[in-house]
Amino acid sequence: VTVAFWFVTALFCLQIGFTAYAQLNLPQVAEAFTRLGFPDWFRVELSWAKLAGVVVLLAPVPARLKEWAYCAFAIDLASAVMAHIAIGEGVAAWGWAAGTLVLWAGSYGLWRRLEAARAK
């Protein structure tokens, strides 16, 4: 379980890190935020929050802090999917967020299993 957790979590964190980079540096991603109706400051704030969340998931921090990071990522990813669907965009627009949500579920589920085993 430990190896699976770190494998899935590494993939998840790489994906989130890439999206944070893209949101900060790629004009087409900034345009997507505008198309979705979000202000530019939100794109920048969200990027830095994603990077902070990645650090929390990878660092040896209290479990409560990891829970909050997982919760924030779930809200972020579900909101991304819903925002694209709300303006009528297809799977090409929201598929990456949905795929990342699957990685999130794997990482979170495996982390919960590890935490339960530690508690015994």
Short mmCIF file of N, CA and C in Angstrom, two decimals:
data_model
loop_
_atom_site.label_atom_id
_atom_site.label_comp_id
_atom_site.label_asym_id
_atom_site.label_seq_id
_atom_site.Cartn_x
_atom_site.Cartn_y
_atom_site.Cartn_z
N VAL A 1 0.83 -1.20 0.00
CA VAL A 1 0.00 0.00 0.00
C VAL A 1 0.87 1.25 0.00
N THR A 2 1.99 1.21 0.73
CA THR A 2 2.85 2.39 0.82
C THR A 2 3.42 2.77 -0.54
N VAL A 3 3.89 1.77 -1.29
CA VAL A 3 4.46 2.05 -2.61
C VAL A 3 3.38 2.59 -3.55
N ALA A 4 2.21 1.99 -3.52
CA ALA A 4 1.10 2.47 -4.36
C ALA A 4 0.73 3.90 -3.99
N PHE A 5 0.67 4.18 -2.69
CA PHE A 5 0.35 5.54 -2.25
C PHE A 5 1.34 6.54 -2.82
N TRP A 6 2.63 6.27 -2.66
CA TRP A 6 3.63 7.24 -3.12
C TRP A 6 3.65 7.36 -4.64
N PHE A 7 3.39 6.27 -5.34
CA PHE A 7 3.33 6.34 -6.80
C PHE A 7 2.17 7.22 -7.26
N VAL A 8 0.97 6.95 -6.75
CA VAL A 8 -0.21 7.72 -7.15
C VAL A 8 -0.09 9.17 -6.68
N THR A 9 0.40 9.36 -5.47
CA THR A 9 0.54 10.72 -4.94
C THR A 9 1.57 11.52 -5.73
N ALA A 10 2.66 10.87 -6.15
CA ALA A 10 3.65 11.56 -6.97
C ALA A 10 3.04 11.98 -8.30
N LEU A 11 2.28 11.10 -8.93
CA LEU A 11 1.60 11.47 -10.19
C LEU A 11 0.63 12.63 -9.97
N PHE A 12 -0.15 12.53 -8.90
CA PHE A 12 -1.10 13.59 -8.58
C PHE A 12 -0.38 14.93 -8.36
N CYS A 13 0.68 14.92 -7.57
CA CYS A 13 1.41 16.16 -7.28
C CYS A 13 2.09 16.72 -8.53
N LEU A 14 2.61 15.85 -9.39
CA LEU A 14 3.17 16.32 -10.66
C LEU A 14 2.11 16.99 -11.51
N GLN A 15 0.93 16.39 -11.58
CA GLN A 15 -0.15 16.97 -12.37
C GLN A 15 -0.58 18.32 -11.80
N ILE A 16 -0.75 18.39 -10.49
CA ILE A 16 -1.15 19.65 -9.86
C ILE A 16 -0.05 20.70 -10.04
N GLY A 17 1.20 20.29 -9.87
CA GLY A 17 2.31 21.22 -10.08
C GLY A 17 2.34 21.74 -11.50
N PHE A 18 2.09 20.85 -12.47
CA PHE A 18 2.05 21.29 -13.86
C PHE A 18 0.91 22.28 -14.09
N THR A 19 -0.27 22.01 -13.53
CA THR A 19 -1.38 22.94 -13.74
C THR A 19 -1.10 24.29 -13.09
N ALA A 20 -0.43 24.28 -11.93
CA ALA A 20 -0.07 25.56 -11.29
C ALA A 20 0.90 26.33 -12.19
N TYR A 21 1.89 25.64 -12.72
CA TYR A 21 2.83 26.27 -13.65
C TYR A 21 2.10 26.83 -14.87
N ALA A 22 1.21 26.03 -15.44
CA ALA A 22 0.48 26.45 -16.64
C ALA A 22 -0.38 27.67 -16.34
N GLN A 23 -1.04 27.67 -15.19
CA GLN A 23 -1.91 28.79 -14.83
C GLN A 23 -1.10 30.07 -14.67
N LEU A 24 0.13 29.96 -14.22
CA LEU A 24 0.97 31.15 -14.02
C LEU A 24 1.68 31.61 -15.30
N ASN A 25 1.92 30.69 -16.24
CA ASN A 25 2.81 31.02 -17.35
C ASN A 25 2.24 30.90 -18.76
N LEU A 26 1.16 30.18 -18.96
CA LEU A 26 0.67 29.96 -20.32
C LEU A 26 -0.52 30.86 -20.62
N PRO A 27 -0.41 31.69 -21.66
CA PRO A 27 -1.50 32.62 -21.99
C PRO A 27 -2.82 31.93 -22.27
N GLN A 28 -2.80 30.76 -22.90
CA GLN A 28 -4.05 30.08 -23.22
C GLN A 28 -4.78 29.63 -21.95
N VAL A 29 -4.03 29.33 -20.90
CA VAL A 29 -4.66 28.95 -19.63
C VAL A 29 -5.26 30.18 -18.97
N ALA A 30 -4.55 31.29 -19.04
CA ALA A 30 -5.10 32.55 -18.50
C ALA A 30 -6.38 32.92 -19.25
N GLU A 31 -6.39 32.71 -20.56
CA GLU A 31 -7.60 32.98 -21.37
C GLU A 31 -8.75 32.07 -20.96
N ALA A 32 -8.45 30.83 -20.61
CA ALA A 32 -9.50 29.90 -20.17
C ALA A 32 -10.13 30.39 -18.87
N PHE A 33 -9.33 30.90 -17.96
CA PHE A 33 -9.87 31.45 -16.71
C PHE A 33 -10.79 32.63 -17.01
N THR A 34 -10.38 33.48 -17.94
CA THR A 34 -11.23 34.62 -18.34
C THR A 34 -12.52 34.13 -18.96
N ARG A 35 -12.44 33.15 -19.84
CA ARG A 35 -13.62 32.58 -20.49
C ARG A 35 -14.60 32.00 -19.46
N LEU A 36 -14.04 31.42 -18.40
CA LEU A 36 -14.88 30.85 -17.34
C LEU A 36 -15.46 31.92 -16.41
N GLY A 37 -15.00 33.17 -16.58
CA GLY A 37 -15.55 34.26 -15.78
C GLY A 37 -14.79 34.57 -14.50
N PHE A 38 -13.59 34.02 -14.36
CA PHE A 38 -12.81 34.25 -13.14
C PHE A 38 -11.87 35.44 -13.32
N PRO A 39 -11.67 36.23 -12.26
CA PRO A 39 -10.72 37.34 -12.35
C PRO A 39 -9.28 36.83 -12.39
N ASP A 40 -8.39 37.64 -12.92
CA ASP A 40 -7.00 37.23 -13.08
C ASP A 40 -6.32 36.94 -11.75
N TRP A 41 -6.66 37.70 -10.72
CA TRP A 41 -6.02 37.48 -9.41
C TRP A 41 -6.34 36.08 -8.88
N PHE A 42 -7.53 35.56 -9.20
CA PHE A 42 -7.92 34.24 -8.72
C PHE A 42 -7.04 33.15 -9.32
N ARG A 43 -6.70 33.31 -10.59
CA ARG A 43 -5.82 32.35 -11.27
C ARG A 43 -4.47 32.29 -10.58
N VAL A 44 -3.92 33.44 -10.24
CA VAL A 44 -2.61 33.51 -9.59
C VAL A 44 -2.70 32.94 -8.17
N GLU A 45 -3.71 33.35 -7.42
CA GLU A 45 -3.89 32.86 -6.05
C GLU A 45 -4.06 31.33 -6.03
N LEU A 46 -4.88 30.82 -6.95
CA LEU A 46 -5.12 29.39 -7.02
C LEU A 46 -3.84 28.62 -7.33
N SER A 47 -3.02 29.18 -8.21
CA SER A 47 -1.75 28.53 -8.56
C SER A 47 -0.85 28.38 -7.35
N TRP A 48 -0.68 29.44 -6.60
CA TRP A 48 0.18 29.39 -5.41
C TRP A 48 -0.42 28.49 -4.34
N ALA A 49 -1.73 28.48 -4.22
CA ALA A 49 -2.38 27.57 -3.26
C ALA A 49 -2.15 26.11 -3.65
N LYS A 50 -2.19 25.82 -4.94
CA LYS A 50 -1.92 24.46 -5.41
C LYS A 50 -0.50 24.04 -5.06
N LEU A 51 0.46 24.93 -5.27
CA LEU A 51 1.84 24.61 -4.95
C LEU A 51 2.02 24.38 -3.44
N ALA A 52 1.35 25.19 -2.64
CA ALA A 52 1.41 25.00 -1.18
C ALA A 52 0.79 23.66 -0.79
N GLY A 53 -0.31 23.30 -1.44
CA GLY A 53 -0.96 22.03 -1.17
C GLY A 53 -0.08 20.84 -1.53
N VAL A 54 0.65 20.95 -2.61
CA VAL A 54 1.58 19.88 -3.01
C VAL A 54 2.65 19.70 -1.93
N VAL A 55 3.18 20.81 -1.42
CA VAL A 55 4.18 20.73 -0.36
C VAL A 55 3.60 20.02 0.86
N VAL A 56 2.37 20.36 1.21
CA VAL A 56 1.74 19.74 2.38
C VAL A 56 1.57 18.23 2.16
N LEU A 57 1.16 17.83 0.98
CA LEU A 57 0.97 16.39 0.73
C LEU A 57 2.28 15.62 0.78
N LEU A 58 3.36 16.24 0.38
CA LEU A 58 4.63 15.54 0.30
C LEU A 58 5.48 15.66 1.57
N ALA A 59 5.17 16.61 2.41
CA ALA A 59 5.97 16.86 3.61
C ALA A 59 5.43 16.08 4.81
N PRO A 60 6.28 15.83 5.79
CA PRO A 60 5.83 15.18 7.02
C PRO A 60 5.15 16.20 7.95
N VAL A 61 3.89 16.43 7.69
CA VAL A 61 3.11 17.40 8.48
C VAL A 61 1.97 16.66 9.19
N PRO A 62 1.33 17.29 10.16
CA PRO A 62 0.22 16.62 10.86
C PRO A 62 -0.89 16.18 9.90
N ALA A 63 -1.53 15.07 10.26
CA ALA A 63 -2.58 14.50 9.42
C ALA A 63 -3.70 15.50 9.16
N ARG A 64 -4.04 16.32 10.14
CA ARG A 64 -5.12 17.30 9.97
C ARG A 64 -4.80 18.26 8.81
N LEU A 65 -3.56 18.67 8.71
CA LEU A 65 -3.16 19.56 7.63
C LEU A 65 -3.28 18.88 6.27
N LYS A 66 -2.90 17.60 6.21
CA LYS A 66 -3.06 16.85 4.96
C LYS A 66 -4.54 16.72 4.60
N GLU A 67 -5.40 16.49 5.60
CA GLU A 67 -6.85 16.41 5.34
C GLU A 67 -7.34 17.70 4.69
N TRP A 68 -6.90 18.84 5.21
CA TRP A 68 -7.33 20.12 4.64
C TRP A 68 -6.82 20.29 3.21
N ALA A 69 -5.60 19.86 2.95
CA ALA A 69 -5.07 19.96 1.59
C ALA A 69 -5.87 19.07 0.64
N TYR A 70 -6.15 17.83 1.07
CA TYR A 70 -6.96 16.94 0.22
C TYR A 70 -8.35 17.54 -0.01
N CYS A 71 -8.93 18.12 1.02
CA CYS A 71 -10.26 18.74 0.88
C CYS A 71 -10.21 19.89 -0.13
N ALA A 72 -9.20 20.73 -0.01
CA ALA A 72 -9.07 21.87 -0.94
C ALA A 72 -8.89 21.40 -2.38
N PHE A 73 -8.09 20.36 -2.57
CA PHE A 73 -7.90 19.84 -3.92
C PHE A 73 -9.20 19.25 -4.48
N ALA A 74 -9.97 18.57 -3.64
CA ALA A 74 -11.25 18.02 -4.10
C ALA A 74 -12.18 19.13 -4.55
N ILE A 75 -12.26 20.20 -3.76
CA ILE A 75 -13.11 21.33 -4.12
C ILE A 75 -12.62 21.97 -5.41
N ASP A 76 -11.32 22.18 -5.51
CA ASP A 76 -10.74 22.79 -6.71
C ASP A 76 -11.05 21.98 -7.97
N LEU A 77 -10.80 20.68 -7.91
CA LEU A 77 -10.98 19.85 -9.10
C LEU A 77 -12.44 19.68 -9.47
N ALA A 78 -13.30 19.45 -8.49
CA ALA A 78 -14.73 19.33 -8.79
C ALA A 78 -15.26 20.65 -9.35
N SER A 79 -14.80 21.76 -8.79
CA SER A 79 -15.24 23.07 -9.28
C SER A 79 -14.76 23.33 -10.71
N ALA A 80 -13.56 22.86 -11.02
CA ALA A 80 -13.05 23.03 -12.39
C ALA A 80 -13.92 22.28 -13.39
N VAL A 81 -14.24 21.04 -13.05
CA VAL A 81 -15.11 20.25 -13.93
C VAL A 81 -16.46 20.95 -14.09
N MET A 82 -17.06 21.36 -12.99
CA MET A 82 -18.38 22.00 -13.05
C MET A 82 -18.35 23.32 -13.80
N ALA A 83 -17.28 24.10 -13.65
CA ALA A 83 -17.19 25.39 -14.34
C ALA A 83 -17.17 25.20 -15.84
N HIS A 84 -16.40 24.23 -16.32
CA HIS A 84 -16.35 23.98 -17.76
C HIS A 84 -17.69 23.45 -18.28
N ILE A 85 -18.30 22.56 -17.55
CA ILE A 85 -19.60 22.02 -17.97
C ILE A 85 -20.65 23.12 -17.97
N ALA A 86 -20.59 24.02 -16.98
CA ALA A 86 -21.59 25.09 -16.84
C ALA A 86 -21.63 26.02 -18.05
N ILE A 87 -20.49 26.20 -18.72
CA ILE A 87 -20.50 27.07 -19.90
C ILE A 87 -20.59 26.27 -21.20
N GLY A 88 -20.89 24.98 -21.07
CA GLY A 88 -21.15 24.16 -22.25
C GLY A 88 -19.93 23.57 -22.92
N GLU A 89 -18.81 23.55 -22.24
CA GLU A 89 -17.61 22.96 -22.84
C GLU A 89 -17.64 21.44 -22.69
N GLY A 90 -17.00 20.78 -23.62
CA GLY A 90 -17.00 19.33 -23.64
C GLY A 90 -15.84 18.73 -22.87
N VAL A 91 -15.71 17.43 -23.01
CA VAL A 91 -14.71 16.67 -22.26
C VAL A 91 -13.29 17.14 -22.55
N ALA A 92 -13.05 17.69 -23.71
CA ALA A 92 -11.71 18.19 -24.02
C ALA A 92 -11.30 19.30 -23.06
N ALA A 93 -12.26 20.06 -22.57
CA ALA A 93 -11.97 21.16 -21.65
C ALA A 93 -11.87 20.69 -20.20
N TRP A 94 -12.71 19.75 -19.80
CA TRP A 94 -12.74 19.35 -18.39
C TRP A 94 -12.15 17.97 -18.11
N GLY A 95 -11.72 17.27 -19.15
CA GLY A 95 -11.19 15.93 -18.98
C GLY A 95 -9.94 15.86 -18.10
N TRP A 96 -9.03 16.84 -18.24
CA TRP A 96 -7.83 16.83 -17.40
C TRP A 96 -8.18 16.97 -15.93
N ALA A 97 -9.12 17.85 -15.63
CA ALA A 97 -9.53 18.01 -14.23
C ALA A 97 -10.18 16.73 -13.72
N ALA A 98 -10.99 16.10 -14.54
CA ALA A 98 -11.64 14.85 -14.13
C ALA A 98 -10.60 13.74 -13.92
N GLY A 99 -9.63 13.65 -14.81
CA GLY A 99 -8.56 12.66 -14.66
C GLY A 99 -7.73 12.91 -13.42
N THR A 100 -7.46 14.18 -13.14
CA THR A 100 -6.71 14.53 -11.94
C THR A 100 -7.53 14.21 -10.70
N LEU A 101 -8.84 14.34 -10.79
CA LEU A 101 -9.72 13.97 -9.68
C LEU A 101 -9.64 12.47 -9.39
N VAL A 102 -9.46 11.68 -10.43
CA VAL A 102 -9.27 10.23 -10.23
C VAL A 102 -7.96 9.97 -9.50
N LEU A 103 -6.89 10.66 -9.89
CA LEU A 103 -5.62 10.54 -9.17
C LEU A 103 -5.78 10.99 -7.72
N TRP A 104 -6.51 12.08 -7.51
CA TRP A 104 -6.78 12.57 -6.15
C TRP A 104 -7.44 11.47 -5.33
N ALA A 105 -8.47 10.83 -5.88
CA ALA A 105 -9.21 9.80 -5.16
C ALA A 105 -8.28 8.64 -4.79
N GLY A 106 -7.40 8.25 -5.70
CA GLY A 106 -6.46 7.18 -5.41
C GLY A 106 -5.50 7.57 -4.30
N SER A 107 -4.94 8.77 -4.39
CA SER A 107 -4.01 9.23 -3.38
C SER A 107 -4.69 9.35 -2.02
N TYR A 108 -5.85 9.96 -1.99
CA TYR A 108 -6.55 10.14 -0.72
C TYR A 108 -6.98 8.80 -0.12
N GLY A 109 -7.51 7.93 -0.94
CA GLY A 109 -7.94 6.62 -0.45
C GLY A 109 -6.79 5.82 0.12
N LEU A 110 -5.66 5.82 -0.57
CA LEU A 110 -4.49 5.09 -0.08
C LEU A 110 -3.92 5.74 1.18
N TRP A 111 -3.94 7.06 1.24
CA TRP A 111 -3.47 7.75 2.44
C TRP A 111 -4.33 7.39 3.65
N ARG A 112 -5.65 7.33 3.44
CA ARG A 112 -6.54 6.96 4.54
C ARG A 112 -6.25 5.53 5.02
N ARG A 113 -5.96 4.63 4.09
CA ARG A 113 -5.61 3.26 4.47
C ARG A 113 -4.32 3.23 5.30
N LEU A 114 -3.33 4.02 4.88
CA LEU A 114 -2.08 4.08 5.63
C LEU A 114 -2.31 4.67 7.02
N GLU A 115 -3.13 5.70 7.11
CA GLU A 115 -3.43 6.32 8.41
C GLU A 115 -4.16 5.33 9.33
N ALA A 116 -5.07 4.57 8.76
CA ALA A 116 -5.81 3.58 9.56
C ALA A 116 -4.86 2.50 10.07
N ALA A 117 -3.91 2.09 9.24
CA ALA A 117 -2.95 1.07 9.65
C ALA A 117 -2.03 1.61 10.76
N ARG A 118 -1.67 2.88 10.67
CA ARG A 118 -0.83 3.49 11.71
C ARG A 118 -1.56 3.59 13.04
N ALA A 119 -2.85 3.78 12.98
CA ALA A 119 -3.66 3.96 14.20
C ALA A 119 -3.84 2.66 14.98
N LYS A 120 -3.61 1.52 14.34
CA LYS A 120 -3.82 0.22 15.00
C LYS A 120 -2.74 -0.08 16.00
#
